[in-house]
mmCIF file of C-alpha atoms and ligand atoms in Angstrom:
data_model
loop_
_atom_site.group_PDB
_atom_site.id
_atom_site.type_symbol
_atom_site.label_atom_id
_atom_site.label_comp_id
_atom_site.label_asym_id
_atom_site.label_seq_id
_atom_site.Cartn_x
_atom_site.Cartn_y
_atom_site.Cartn_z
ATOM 1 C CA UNK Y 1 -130.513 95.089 -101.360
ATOM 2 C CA UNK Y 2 -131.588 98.381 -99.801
ATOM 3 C CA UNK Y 3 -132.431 101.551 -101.845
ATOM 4 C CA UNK Y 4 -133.490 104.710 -100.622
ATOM 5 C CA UNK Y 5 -135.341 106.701 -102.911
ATOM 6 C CA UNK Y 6 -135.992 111.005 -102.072
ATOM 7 C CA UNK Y 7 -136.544 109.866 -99.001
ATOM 8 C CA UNK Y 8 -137.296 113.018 -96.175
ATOM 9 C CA UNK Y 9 -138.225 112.783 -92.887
ATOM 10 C CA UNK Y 10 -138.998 116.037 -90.512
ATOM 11 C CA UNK Y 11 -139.815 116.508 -87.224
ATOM 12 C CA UNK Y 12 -142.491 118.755 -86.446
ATOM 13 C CA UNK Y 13 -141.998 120.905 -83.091
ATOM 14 C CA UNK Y 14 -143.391 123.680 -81.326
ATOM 15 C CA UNK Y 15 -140.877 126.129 -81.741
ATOM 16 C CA UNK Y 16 -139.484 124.904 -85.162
ATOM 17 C CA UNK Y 17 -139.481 121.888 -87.827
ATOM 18 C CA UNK Y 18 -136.666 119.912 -88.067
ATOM 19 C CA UNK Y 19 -135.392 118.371 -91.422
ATOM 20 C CA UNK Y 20 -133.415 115.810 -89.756
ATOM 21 C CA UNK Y 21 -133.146 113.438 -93.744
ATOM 22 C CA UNK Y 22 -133.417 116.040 -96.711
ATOM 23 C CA UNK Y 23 -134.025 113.698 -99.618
ATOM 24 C CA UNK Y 24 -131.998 111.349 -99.692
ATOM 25 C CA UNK Y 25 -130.963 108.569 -102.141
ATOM 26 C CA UNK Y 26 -128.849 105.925 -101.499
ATOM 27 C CA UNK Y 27 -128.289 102.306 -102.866
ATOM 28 C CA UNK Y 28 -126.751 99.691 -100.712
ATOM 29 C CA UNK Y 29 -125.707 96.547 -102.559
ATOM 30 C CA UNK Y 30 -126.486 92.441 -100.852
ATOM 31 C CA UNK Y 31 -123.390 91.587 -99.227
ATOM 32 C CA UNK Y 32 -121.318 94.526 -98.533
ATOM 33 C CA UNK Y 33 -120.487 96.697 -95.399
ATOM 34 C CA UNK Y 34 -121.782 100.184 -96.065
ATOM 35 C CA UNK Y 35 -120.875 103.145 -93.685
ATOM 36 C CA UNK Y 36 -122.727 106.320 -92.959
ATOM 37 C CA UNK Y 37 -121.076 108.872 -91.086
ATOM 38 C CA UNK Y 38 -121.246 112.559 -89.749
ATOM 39 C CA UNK Y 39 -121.081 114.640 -87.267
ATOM 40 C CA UNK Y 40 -123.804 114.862 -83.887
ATOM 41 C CA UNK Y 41 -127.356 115.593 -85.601
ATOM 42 C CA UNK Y 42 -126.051 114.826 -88.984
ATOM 43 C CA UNK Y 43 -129.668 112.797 -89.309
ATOM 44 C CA UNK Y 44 -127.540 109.317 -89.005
ATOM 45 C CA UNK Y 45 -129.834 107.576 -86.509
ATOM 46 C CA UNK Y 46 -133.120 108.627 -88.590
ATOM 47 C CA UNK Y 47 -132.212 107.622 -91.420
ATOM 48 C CA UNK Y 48 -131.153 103.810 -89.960
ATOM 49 C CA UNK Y 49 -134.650 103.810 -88.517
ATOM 50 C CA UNK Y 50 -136.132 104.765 -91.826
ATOM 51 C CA UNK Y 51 -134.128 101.509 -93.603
ATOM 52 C CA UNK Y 52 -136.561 99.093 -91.061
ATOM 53 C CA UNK Y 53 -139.117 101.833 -90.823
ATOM 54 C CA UNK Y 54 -139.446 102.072 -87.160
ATOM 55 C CA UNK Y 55 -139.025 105.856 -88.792
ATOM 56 C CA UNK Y 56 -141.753 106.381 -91.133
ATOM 57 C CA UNK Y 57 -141.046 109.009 -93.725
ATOM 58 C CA UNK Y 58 -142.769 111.725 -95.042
ATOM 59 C CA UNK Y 59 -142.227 111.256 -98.676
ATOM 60 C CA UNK Y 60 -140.017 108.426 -100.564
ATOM 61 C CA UNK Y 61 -139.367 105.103 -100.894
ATOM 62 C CA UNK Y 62 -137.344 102.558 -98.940
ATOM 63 C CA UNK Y 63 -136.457 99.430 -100.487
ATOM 64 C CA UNK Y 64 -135.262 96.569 -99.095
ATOM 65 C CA UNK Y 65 -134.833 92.812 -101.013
ATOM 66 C CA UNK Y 66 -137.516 94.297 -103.866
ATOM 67 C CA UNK Y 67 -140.386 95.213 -101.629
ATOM 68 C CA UNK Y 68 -140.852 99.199 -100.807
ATOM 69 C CA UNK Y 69 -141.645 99.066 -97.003
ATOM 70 C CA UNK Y 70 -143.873 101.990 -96.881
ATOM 71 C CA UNK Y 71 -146.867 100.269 -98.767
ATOM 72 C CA UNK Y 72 -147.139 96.839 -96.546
ATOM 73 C CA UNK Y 73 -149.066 96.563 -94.592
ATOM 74 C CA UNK Y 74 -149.196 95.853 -91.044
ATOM 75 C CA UNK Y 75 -148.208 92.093 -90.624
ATOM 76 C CA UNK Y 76 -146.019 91.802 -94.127
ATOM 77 C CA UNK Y 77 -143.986 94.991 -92.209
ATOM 78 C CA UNK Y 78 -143.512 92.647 -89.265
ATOM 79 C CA UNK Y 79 -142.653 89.850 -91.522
ATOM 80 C CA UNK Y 80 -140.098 92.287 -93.187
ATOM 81 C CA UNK Y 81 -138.106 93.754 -90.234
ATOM 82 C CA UNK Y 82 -137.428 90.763 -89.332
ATOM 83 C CA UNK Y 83 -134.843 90.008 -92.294
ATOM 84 C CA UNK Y 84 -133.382 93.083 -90.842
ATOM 85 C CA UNK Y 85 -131.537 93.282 -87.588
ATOM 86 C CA UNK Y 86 -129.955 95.807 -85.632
ATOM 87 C CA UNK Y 87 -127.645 96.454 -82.731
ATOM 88 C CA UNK Y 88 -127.374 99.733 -80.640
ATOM 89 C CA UNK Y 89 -124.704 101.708 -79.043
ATOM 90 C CA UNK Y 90 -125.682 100.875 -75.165
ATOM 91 C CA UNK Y 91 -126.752 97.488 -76.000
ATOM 92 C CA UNK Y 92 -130.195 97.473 -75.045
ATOM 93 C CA UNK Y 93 -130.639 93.925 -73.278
ATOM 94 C CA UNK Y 94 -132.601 92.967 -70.552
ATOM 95 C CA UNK Y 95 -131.316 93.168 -67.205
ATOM 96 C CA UNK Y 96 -133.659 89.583 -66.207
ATOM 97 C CA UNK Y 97 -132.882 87.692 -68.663
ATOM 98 C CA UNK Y 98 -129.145 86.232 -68.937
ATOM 99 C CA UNK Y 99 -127.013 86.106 -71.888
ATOM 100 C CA UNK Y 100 -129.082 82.693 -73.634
ATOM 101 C CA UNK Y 101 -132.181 84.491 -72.639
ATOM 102 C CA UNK Y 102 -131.755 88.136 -74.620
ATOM 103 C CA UNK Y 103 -130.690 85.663 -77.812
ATOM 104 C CA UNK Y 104 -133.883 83.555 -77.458
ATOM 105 C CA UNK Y 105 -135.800 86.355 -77.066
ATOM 106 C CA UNK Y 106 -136.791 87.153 -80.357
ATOM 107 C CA UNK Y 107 -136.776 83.237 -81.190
ATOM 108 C CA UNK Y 108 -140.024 82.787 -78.215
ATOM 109 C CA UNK Y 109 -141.563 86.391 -80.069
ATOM 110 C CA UNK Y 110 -142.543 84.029 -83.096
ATOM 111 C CA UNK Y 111 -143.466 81.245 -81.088
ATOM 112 C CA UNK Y 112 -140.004 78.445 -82.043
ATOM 113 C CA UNK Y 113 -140.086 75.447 -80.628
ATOM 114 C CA UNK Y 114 -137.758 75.339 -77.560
ATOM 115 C CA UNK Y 115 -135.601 72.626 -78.965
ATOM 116 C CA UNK Y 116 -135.456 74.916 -82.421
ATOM 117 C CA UNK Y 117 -134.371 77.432 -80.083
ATOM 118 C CA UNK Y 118 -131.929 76.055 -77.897
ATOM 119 C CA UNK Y 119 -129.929 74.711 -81.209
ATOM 120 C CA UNK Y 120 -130.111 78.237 -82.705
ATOM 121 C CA UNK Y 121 -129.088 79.975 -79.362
ATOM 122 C CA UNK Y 122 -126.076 77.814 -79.262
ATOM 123 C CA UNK Y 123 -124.854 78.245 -82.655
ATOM 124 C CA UNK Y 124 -125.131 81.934 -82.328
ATOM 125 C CA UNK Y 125 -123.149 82.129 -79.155
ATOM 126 C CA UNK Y 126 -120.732 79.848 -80.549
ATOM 127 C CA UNK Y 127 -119.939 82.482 -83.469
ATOM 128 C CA UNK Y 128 -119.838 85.342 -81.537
ATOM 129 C CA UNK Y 129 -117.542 83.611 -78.928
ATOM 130 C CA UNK Y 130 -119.566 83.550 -75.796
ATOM 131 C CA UNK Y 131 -120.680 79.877 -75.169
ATOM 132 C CA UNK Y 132 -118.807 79.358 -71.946
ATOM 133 C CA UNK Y 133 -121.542 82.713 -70.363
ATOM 134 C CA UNK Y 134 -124.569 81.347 -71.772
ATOM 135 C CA UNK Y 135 -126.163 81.570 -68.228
ATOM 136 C CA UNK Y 136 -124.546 84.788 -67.159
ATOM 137 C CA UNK Y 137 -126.552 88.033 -66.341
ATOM 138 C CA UNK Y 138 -125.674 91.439 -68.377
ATOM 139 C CA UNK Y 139 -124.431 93.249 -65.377
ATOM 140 C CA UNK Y 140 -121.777 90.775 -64.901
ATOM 141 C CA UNK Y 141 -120.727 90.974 -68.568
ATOM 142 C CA UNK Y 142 -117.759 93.959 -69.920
ATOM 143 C CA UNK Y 143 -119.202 96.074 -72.775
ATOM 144 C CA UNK Y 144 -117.590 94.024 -75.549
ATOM 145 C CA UNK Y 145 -119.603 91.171 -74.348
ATOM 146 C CA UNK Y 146 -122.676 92.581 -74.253
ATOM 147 C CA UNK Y 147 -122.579 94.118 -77.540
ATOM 148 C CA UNK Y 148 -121.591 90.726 -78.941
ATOM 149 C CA UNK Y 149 -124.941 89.353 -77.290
ATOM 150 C CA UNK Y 150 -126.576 92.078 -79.477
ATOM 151 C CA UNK Y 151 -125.424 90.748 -81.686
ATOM 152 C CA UNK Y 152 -126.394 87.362 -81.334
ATOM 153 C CA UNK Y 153 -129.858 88.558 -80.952
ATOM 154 C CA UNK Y 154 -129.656 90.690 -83.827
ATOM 155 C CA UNK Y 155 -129.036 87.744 -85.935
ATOM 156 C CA UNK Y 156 -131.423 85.185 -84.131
ATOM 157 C CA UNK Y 157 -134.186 86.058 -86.991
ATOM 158 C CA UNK Y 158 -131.567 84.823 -89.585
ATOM 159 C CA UNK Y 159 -131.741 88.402 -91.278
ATOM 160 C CA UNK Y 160 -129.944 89.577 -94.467
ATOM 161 C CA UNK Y 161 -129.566 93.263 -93.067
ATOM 162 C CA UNK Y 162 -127.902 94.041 -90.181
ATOM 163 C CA UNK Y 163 -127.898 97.650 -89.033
ATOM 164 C CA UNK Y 164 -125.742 98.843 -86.684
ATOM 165 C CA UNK Y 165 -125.851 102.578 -84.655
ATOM 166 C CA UNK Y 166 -122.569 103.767 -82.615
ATOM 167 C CA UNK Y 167 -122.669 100.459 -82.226
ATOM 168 C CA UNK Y 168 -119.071 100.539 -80.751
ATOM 169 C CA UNK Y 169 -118.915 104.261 -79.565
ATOM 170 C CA UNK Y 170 -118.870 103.160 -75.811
ATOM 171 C CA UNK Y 171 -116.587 100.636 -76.398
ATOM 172 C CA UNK Y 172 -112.449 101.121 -75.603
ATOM 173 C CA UNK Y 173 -110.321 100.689 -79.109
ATOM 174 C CA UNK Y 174 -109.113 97.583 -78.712
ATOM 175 C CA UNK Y 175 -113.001 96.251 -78.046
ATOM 176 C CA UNK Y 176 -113.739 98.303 -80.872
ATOM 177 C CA UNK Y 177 -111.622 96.432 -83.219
ATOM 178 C CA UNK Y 178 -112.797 93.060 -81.902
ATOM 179 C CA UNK Y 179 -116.472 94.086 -82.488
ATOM 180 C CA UNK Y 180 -115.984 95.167 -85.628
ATOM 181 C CA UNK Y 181 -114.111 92.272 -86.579
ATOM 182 C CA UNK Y 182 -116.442 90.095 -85.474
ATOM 183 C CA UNK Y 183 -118.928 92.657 -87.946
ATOM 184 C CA UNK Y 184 -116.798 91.256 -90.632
ATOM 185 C CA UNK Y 185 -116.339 87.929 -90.180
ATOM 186 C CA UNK Y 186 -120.327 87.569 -90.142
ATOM 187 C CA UNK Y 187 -120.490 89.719 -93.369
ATOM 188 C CA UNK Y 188 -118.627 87.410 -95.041
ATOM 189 C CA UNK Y 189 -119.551 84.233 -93.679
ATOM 190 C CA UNK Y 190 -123.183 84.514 -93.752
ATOM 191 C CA UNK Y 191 -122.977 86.877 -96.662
ATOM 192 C CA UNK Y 192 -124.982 89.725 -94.284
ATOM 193 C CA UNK Y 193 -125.467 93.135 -96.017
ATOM 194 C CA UNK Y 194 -124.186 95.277 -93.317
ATOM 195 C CA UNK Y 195 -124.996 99.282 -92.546
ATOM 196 C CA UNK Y 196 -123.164 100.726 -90.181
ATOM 197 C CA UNK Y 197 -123.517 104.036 -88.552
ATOM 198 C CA UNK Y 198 -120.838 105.968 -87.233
ATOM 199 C CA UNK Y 199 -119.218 109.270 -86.136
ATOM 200 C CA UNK Y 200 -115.551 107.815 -86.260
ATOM 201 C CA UNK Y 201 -114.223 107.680 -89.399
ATOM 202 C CA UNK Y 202 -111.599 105.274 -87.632
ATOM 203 C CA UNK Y 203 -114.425 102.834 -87.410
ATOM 204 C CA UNK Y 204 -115.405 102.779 -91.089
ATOM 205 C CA UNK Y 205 -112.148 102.598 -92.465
ATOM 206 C CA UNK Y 206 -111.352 99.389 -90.632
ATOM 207 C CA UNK Y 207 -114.451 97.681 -92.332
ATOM 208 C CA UNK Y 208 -116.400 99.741 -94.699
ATOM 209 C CA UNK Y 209 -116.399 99.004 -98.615
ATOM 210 C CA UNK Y 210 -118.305 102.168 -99.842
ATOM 211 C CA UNK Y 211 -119.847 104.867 -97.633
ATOM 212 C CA UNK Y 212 -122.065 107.995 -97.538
ATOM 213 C CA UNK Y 213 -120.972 111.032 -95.290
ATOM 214 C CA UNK Y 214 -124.455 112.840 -93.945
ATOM 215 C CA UNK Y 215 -124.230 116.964 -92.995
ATOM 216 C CA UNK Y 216 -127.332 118.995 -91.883
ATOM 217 C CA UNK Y 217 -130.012 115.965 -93.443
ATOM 218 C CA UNK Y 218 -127.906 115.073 -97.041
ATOM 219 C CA UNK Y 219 -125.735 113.266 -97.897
ATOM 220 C CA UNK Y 220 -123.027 115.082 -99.138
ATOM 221 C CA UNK Y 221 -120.559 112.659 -101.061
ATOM 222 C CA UNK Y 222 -120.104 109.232 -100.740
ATOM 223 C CA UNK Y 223 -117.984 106.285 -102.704
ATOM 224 C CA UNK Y 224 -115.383 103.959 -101.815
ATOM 225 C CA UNK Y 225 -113.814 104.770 -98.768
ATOM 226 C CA UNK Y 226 -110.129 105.442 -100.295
ATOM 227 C CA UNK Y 227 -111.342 107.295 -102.920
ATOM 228 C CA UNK Y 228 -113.401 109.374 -100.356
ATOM 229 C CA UNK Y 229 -109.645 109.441 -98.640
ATOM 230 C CA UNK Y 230 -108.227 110.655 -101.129
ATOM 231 C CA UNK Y 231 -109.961 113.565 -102.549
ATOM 232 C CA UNK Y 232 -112.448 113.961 -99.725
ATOM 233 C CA UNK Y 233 -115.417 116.875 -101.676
ATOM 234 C CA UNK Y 234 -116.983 118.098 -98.435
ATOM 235 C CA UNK Y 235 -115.381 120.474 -95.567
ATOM 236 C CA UNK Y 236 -117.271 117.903 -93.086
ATOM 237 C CA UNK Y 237 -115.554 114.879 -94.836
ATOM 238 C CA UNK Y 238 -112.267 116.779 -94.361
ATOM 239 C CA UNK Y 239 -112.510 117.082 -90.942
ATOM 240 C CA UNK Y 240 -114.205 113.954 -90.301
ATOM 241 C CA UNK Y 241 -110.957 112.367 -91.818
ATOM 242 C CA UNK Y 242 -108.669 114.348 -89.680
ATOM 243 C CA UNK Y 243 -109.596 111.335 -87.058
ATOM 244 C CA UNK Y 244 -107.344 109.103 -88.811
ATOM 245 C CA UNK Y 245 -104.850 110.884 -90.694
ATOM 246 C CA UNK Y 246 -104.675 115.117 -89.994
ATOM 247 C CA UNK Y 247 -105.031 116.697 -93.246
ATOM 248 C CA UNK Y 248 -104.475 120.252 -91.383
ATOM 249 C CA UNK Y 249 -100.819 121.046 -91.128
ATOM 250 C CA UNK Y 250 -100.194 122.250 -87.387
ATOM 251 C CA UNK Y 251 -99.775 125.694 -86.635
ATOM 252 C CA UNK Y 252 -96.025 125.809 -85.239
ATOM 253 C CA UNK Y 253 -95.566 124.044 -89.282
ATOM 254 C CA UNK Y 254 -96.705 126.696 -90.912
ATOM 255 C CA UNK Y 255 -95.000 129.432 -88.896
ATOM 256 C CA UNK Y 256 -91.796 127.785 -90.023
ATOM 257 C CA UNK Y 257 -92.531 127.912 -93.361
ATOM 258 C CA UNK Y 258 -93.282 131.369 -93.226
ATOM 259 C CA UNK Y 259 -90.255 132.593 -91.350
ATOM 260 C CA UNK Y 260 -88.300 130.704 -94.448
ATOM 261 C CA UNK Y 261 -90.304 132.272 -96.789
ATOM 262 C CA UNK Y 262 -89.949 135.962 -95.357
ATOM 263 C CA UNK Y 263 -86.066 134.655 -94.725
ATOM 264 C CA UNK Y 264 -85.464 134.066 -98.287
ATOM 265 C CA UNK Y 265 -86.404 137.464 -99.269
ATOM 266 C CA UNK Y 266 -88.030 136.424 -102.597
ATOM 267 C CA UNK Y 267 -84.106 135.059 -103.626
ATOM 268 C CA UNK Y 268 -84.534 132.114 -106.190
ATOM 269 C CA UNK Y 269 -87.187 130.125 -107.147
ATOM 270 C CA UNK Y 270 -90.413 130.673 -104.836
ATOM 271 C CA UNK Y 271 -91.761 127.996 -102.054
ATOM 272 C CA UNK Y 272 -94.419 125.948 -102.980
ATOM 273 C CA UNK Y 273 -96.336 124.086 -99.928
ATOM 274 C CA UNK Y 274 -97.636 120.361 -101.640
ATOM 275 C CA UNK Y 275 -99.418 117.606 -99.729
ATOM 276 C CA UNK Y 276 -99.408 114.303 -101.573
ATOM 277 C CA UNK Y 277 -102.058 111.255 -100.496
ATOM 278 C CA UNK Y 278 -100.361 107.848 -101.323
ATOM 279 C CA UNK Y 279 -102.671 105.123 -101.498
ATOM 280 C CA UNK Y 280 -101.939 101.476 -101.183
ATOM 281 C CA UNK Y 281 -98.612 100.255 -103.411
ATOM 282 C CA UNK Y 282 -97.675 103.673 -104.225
ATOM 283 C CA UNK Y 283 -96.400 103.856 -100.302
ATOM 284 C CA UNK Y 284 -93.332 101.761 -101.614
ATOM 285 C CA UNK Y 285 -92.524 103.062 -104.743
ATOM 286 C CA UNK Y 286 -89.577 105.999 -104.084
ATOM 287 C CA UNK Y 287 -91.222 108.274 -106.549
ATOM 288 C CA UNK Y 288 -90.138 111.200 -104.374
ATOM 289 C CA UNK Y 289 -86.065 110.446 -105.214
ATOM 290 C CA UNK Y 290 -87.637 109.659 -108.918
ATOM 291 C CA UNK Y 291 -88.793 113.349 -108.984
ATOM 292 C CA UNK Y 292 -85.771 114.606 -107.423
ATOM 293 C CA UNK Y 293 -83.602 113.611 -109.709
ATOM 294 C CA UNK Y 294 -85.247 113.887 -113.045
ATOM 295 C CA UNK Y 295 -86.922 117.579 -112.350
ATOM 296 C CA UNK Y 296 -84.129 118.890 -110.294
ATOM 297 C CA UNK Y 297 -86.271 119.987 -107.238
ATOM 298 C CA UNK Y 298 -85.798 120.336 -103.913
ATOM 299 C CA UNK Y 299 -88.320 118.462 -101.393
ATOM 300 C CA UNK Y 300 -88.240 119.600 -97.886
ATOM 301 C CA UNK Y 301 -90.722 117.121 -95.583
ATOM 302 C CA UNK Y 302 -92.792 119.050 -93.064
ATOM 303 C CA UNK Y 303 -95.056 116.627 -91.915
ATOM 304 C CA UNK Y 304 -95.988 112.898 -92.279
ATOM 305 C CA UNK Y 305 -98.258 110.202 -91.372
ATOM 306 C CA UNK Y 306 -99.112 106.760 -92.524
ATOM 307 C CA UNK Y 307 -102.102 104.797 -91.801
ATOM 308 C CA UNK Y 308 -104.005 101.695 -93.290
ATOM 309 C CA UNK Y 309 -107.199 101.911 -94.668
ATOM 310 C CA UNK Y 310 -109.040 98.846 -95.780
ATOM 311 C CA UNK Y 311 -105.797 96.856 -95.731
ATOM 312 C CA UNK Y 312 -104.187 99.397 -97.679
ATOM 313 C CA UNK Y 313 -101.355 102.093 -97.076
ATOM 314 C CA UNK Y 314 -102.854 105.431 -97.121
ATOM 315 C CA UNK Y 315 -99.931 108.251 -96.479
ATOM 316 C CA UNK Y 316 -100.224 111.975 -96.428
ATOM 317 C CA UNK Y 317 -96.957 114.191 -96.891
ATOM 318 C CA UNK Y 318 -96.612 117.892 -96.547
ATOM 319 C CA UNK Y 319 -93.581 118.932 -98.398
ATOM 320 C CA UNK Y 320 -92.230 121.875 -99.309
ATOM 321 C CA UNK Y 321 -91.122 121.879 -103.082
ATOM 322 C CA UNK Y 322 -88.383 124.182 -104.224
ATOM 323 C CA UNK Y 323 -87.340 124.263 -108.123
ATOM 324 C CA UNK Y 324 -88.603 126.879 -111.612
ATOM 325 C CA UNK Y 325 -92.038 126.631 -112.178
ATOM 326 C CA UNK Y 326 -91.365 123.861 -115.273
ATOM 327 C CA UNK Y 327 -89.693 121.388 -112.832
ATOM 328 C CA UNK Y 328 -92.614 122.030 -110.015
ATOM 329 C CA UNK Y 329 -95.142 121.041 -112.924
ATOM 330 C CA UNK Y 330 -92.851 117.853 -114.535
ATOM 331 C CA UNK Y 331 -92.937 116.810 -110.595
ATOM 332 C CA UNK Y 332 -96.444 117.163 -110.088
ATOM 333 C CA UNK Y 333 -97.309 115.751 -113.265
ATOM 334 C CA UNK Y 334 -95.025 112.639 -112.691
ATOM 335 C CA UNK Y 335 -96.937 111.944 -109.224
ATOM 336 C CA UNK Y 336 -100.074 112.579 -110.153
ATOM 337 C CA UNK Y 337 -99.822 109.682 -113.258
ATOM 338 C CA UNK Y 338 -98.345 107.272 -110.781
ATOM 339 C CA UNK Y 339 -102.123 107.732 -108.490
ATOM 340 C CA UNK Y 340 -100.189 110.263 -106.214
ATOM 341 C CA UNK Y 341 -103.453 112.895 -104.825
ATOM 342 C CA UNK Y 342 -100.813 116.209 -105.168
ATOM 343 C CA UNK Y 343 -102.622 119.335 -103.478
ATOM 344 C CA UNK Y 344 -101.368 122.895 -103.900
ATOM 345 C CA UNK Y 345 -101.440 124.567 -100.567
ATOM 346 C CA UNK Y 346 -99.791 127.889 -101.105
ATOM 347 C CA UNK Y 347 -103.143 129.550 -100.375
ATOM 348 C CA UNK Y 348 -102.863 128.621 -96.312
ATOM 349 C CA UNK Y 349 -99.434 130.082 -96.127
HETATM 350 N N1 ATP N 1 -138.020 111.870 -82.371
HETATM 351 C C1 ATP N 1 -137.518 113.082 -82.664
HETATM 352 N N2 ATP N 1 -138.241 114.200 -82.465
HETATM 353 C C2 ATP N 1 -137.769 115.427 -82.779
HETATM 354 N N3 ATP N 1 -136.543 115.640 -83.300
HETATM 355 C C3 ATP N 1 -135.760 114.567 -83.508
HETATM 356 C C4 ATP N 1 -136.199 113.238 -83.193
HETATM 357 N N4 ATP N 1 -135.204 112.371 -83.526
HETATM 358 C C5 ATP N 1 -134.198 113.130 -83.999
HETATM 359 N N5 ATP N 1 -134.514 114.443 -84.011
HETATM 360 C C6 ATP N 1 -133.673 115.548 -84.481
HETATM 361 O O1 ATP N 1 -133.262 115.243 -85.809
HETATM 362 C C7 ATP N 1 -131.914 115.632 -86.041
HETATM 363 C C8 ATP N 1 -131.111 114.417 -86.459
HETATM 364 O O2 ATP N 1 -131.023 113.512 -85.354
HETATM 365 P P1 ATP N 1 -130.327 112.097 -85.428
HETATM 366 O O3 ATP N 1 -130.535 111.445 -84.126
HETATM 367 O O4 ATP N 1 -130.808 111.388 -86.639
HETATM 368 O O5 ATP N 1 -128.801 112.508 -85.630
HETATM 369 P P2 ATP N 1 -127.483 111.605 -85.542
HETATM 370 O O6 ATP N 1 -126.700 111.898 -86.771
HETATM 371 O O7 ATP N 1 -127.849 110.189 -85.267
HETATM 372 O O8 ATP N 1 -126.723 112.230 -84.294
HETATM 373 P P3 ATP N 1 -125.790 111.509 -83.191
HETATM 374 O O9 ATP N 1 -124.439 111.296 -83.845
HETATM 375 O O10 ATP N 1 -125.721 112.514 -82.090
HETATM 376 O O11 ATP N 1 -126.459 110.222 -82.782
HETATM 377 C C9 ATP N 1 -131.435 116.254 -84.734
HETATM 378 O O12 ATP N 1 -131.556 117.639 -84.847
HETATM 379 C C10 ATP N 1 -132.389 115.694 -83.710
HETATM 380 O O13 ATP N 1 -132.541 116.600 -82.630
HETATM 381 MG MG1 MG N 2 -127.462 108.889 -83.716
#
């Protein structure tokens, strides 16, 4: 549906260039919610205006539905952007025109008839819930309202690609959730290809199939979400995932373990610090007692979370794992072929 091909993009300044997209490639299939995330300046925002060209870049290709936007020309590019939509973090409406206005909007900008556009008006308030304020004015509207008239709007045009900036990032959690899944009832029941930009990991792991994580102009890894989860490549991934499940032990933790450490003198078998990643059915299964009792070795929990991502468990547990150096390695090996993510972490101790 959307591919990216080398595509670059710098600013030119005064003082100094900036390579806000460093050629990037990126293939986005019809139909499926794709994030992007990183941190402030990560290039996130450019590159979403490069997918309906309101960017244009230096060098590359952008292709969207089979046609590469930077060779149309100036009408076929109009014709084009509007298959794609796109909705903003502060909304962008107009203040005169109330809530069946900003959805008609686009409808009158390629000249509908008004009974076309009443119908279509209606039918798009109607699926993102906000018939009963047709007449209403922004201002008197809360944030998740407006943002679900953007996204009315966004989808007057009928379009196939919906992109979406920090579209919730001045919304309160529980609006958050509601937006986005609103997001995903439209993606699968008009089968819209959505992109959505975001610094909140939280956000794409409540919707996104496959995403790309952006640093400094690149995209540094992307995938599935879980597997991204669970063996995140980057440092800007890892900490990017710390805002749904910490993958840092806390400080006062690892002072413990040391003090145990120094306290055993080197007696017996050494420490070994191990964080598993449990993913999805694995939560249930009590391969931890398995382990126990077939390698001999003791566990000692340190720290644990659980969390659901993409309707899946997703666990992380810091342990520390006592036992000879054959049992560690039987243990390890037995998680690891049941989908367990083990991690050696004696290096932060
Ligand atoms: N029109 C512009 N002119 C000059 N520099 C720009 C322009 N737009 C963006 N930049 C610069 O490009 C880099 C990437 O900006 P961009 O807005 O794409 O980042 P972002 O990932 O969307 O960040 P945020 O999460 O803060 O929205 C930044 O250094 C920014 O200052
Ligand atoms: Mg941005």
């Amino acid at each position: 549906m959307i591919e990216l091909k080398n595509v670059s993009k710098t600013f030119r300044g005064a003082a100094r260039d900036v390579h806000a997209v460093r050629e990037v490639s990126l293939h986005i299939e019809a139909g499926e919610i794709f994030g992007i995330i990183g941190r402030s300046g990560a290039g996130k925002s450019t590159l979403v205006r490069l997918i309906n060209l309101l960017t244009r870049p230096d060098s590359g290709e952008v292709i969207v539905d089979g046609r590469d936007l930077t060779r149309l020309d100036a009408p076929a590019l109009r014709a084009a952007r509007r298959e794609i939509g796109m909705i903003f973090q502060h909304f962008n409406l107009m203040s005169s025109r109330t809530v069946f206005g900003n959805v008609a909007l686009p409808l009158e900008l390629i000249d509908r008839p008004k009974e076309e556009i009443r119908a279509r008006v209606e039918k798009l308030l109607a699926i993102v819930g906000l018939s009963a304020e047709a007449d209403r004015y922004p201002r008197q509207l809360s944030g998740g309202q407006k943002q679900r008239v953007g996204i009315a709007r966004a989808l007057a045009s009928q379009p196939k690609v919906l992109l979406s900036d920090e579209a919730t990032s001045a919304l309160d959690p529980e609006t958050t959730r509601s937006i986005l899944d609103l997001l995903k009832r439209i993606n699968k029941e008009l089968g819209l290809t959505i992109v959505l930009i975001t610094h909140q990991m939280r956000v794409v792991k409540q919707i996104c199939g496959r995403i790309a994580v952006m640093d400094d102009g690149r995209v540094v890894e992307s995938g599935e979400v879980l597997s991204v989860f669970r063996a995140p490549r980057s440092e800007v991934t890892r900490t990017l995932i710390g805002d749904v499940i910490s993958l840092e032990l806390p400080e006062t933790v690892l002072q413990r373990v040391r003090r145990r450490i120094e306290g055993r003198n080197g007696d017996g078998h050494p420490d070994h610090l191990l964080r598993l990643l449990f993913v999805g059915d694995d939560v249930d299964r009590p391969l931890l007692s398995e382990a126990v009792k077939r390698f001999r070795i003791d566990f000692n929990i340190l720290h644990g979370q659980i969390d659901e991502v993409q309707d899946q468990g997703f666990a992380s547990l810091t342990l520390l794992a006592n036992g000879s150096q054959e049992s560690l390695d039987g243990a390890i090996a037995l998680l690891r072929e049941h989908d367990v993510t083990v991690e050696e972490m004696d290096h932060v101790l």
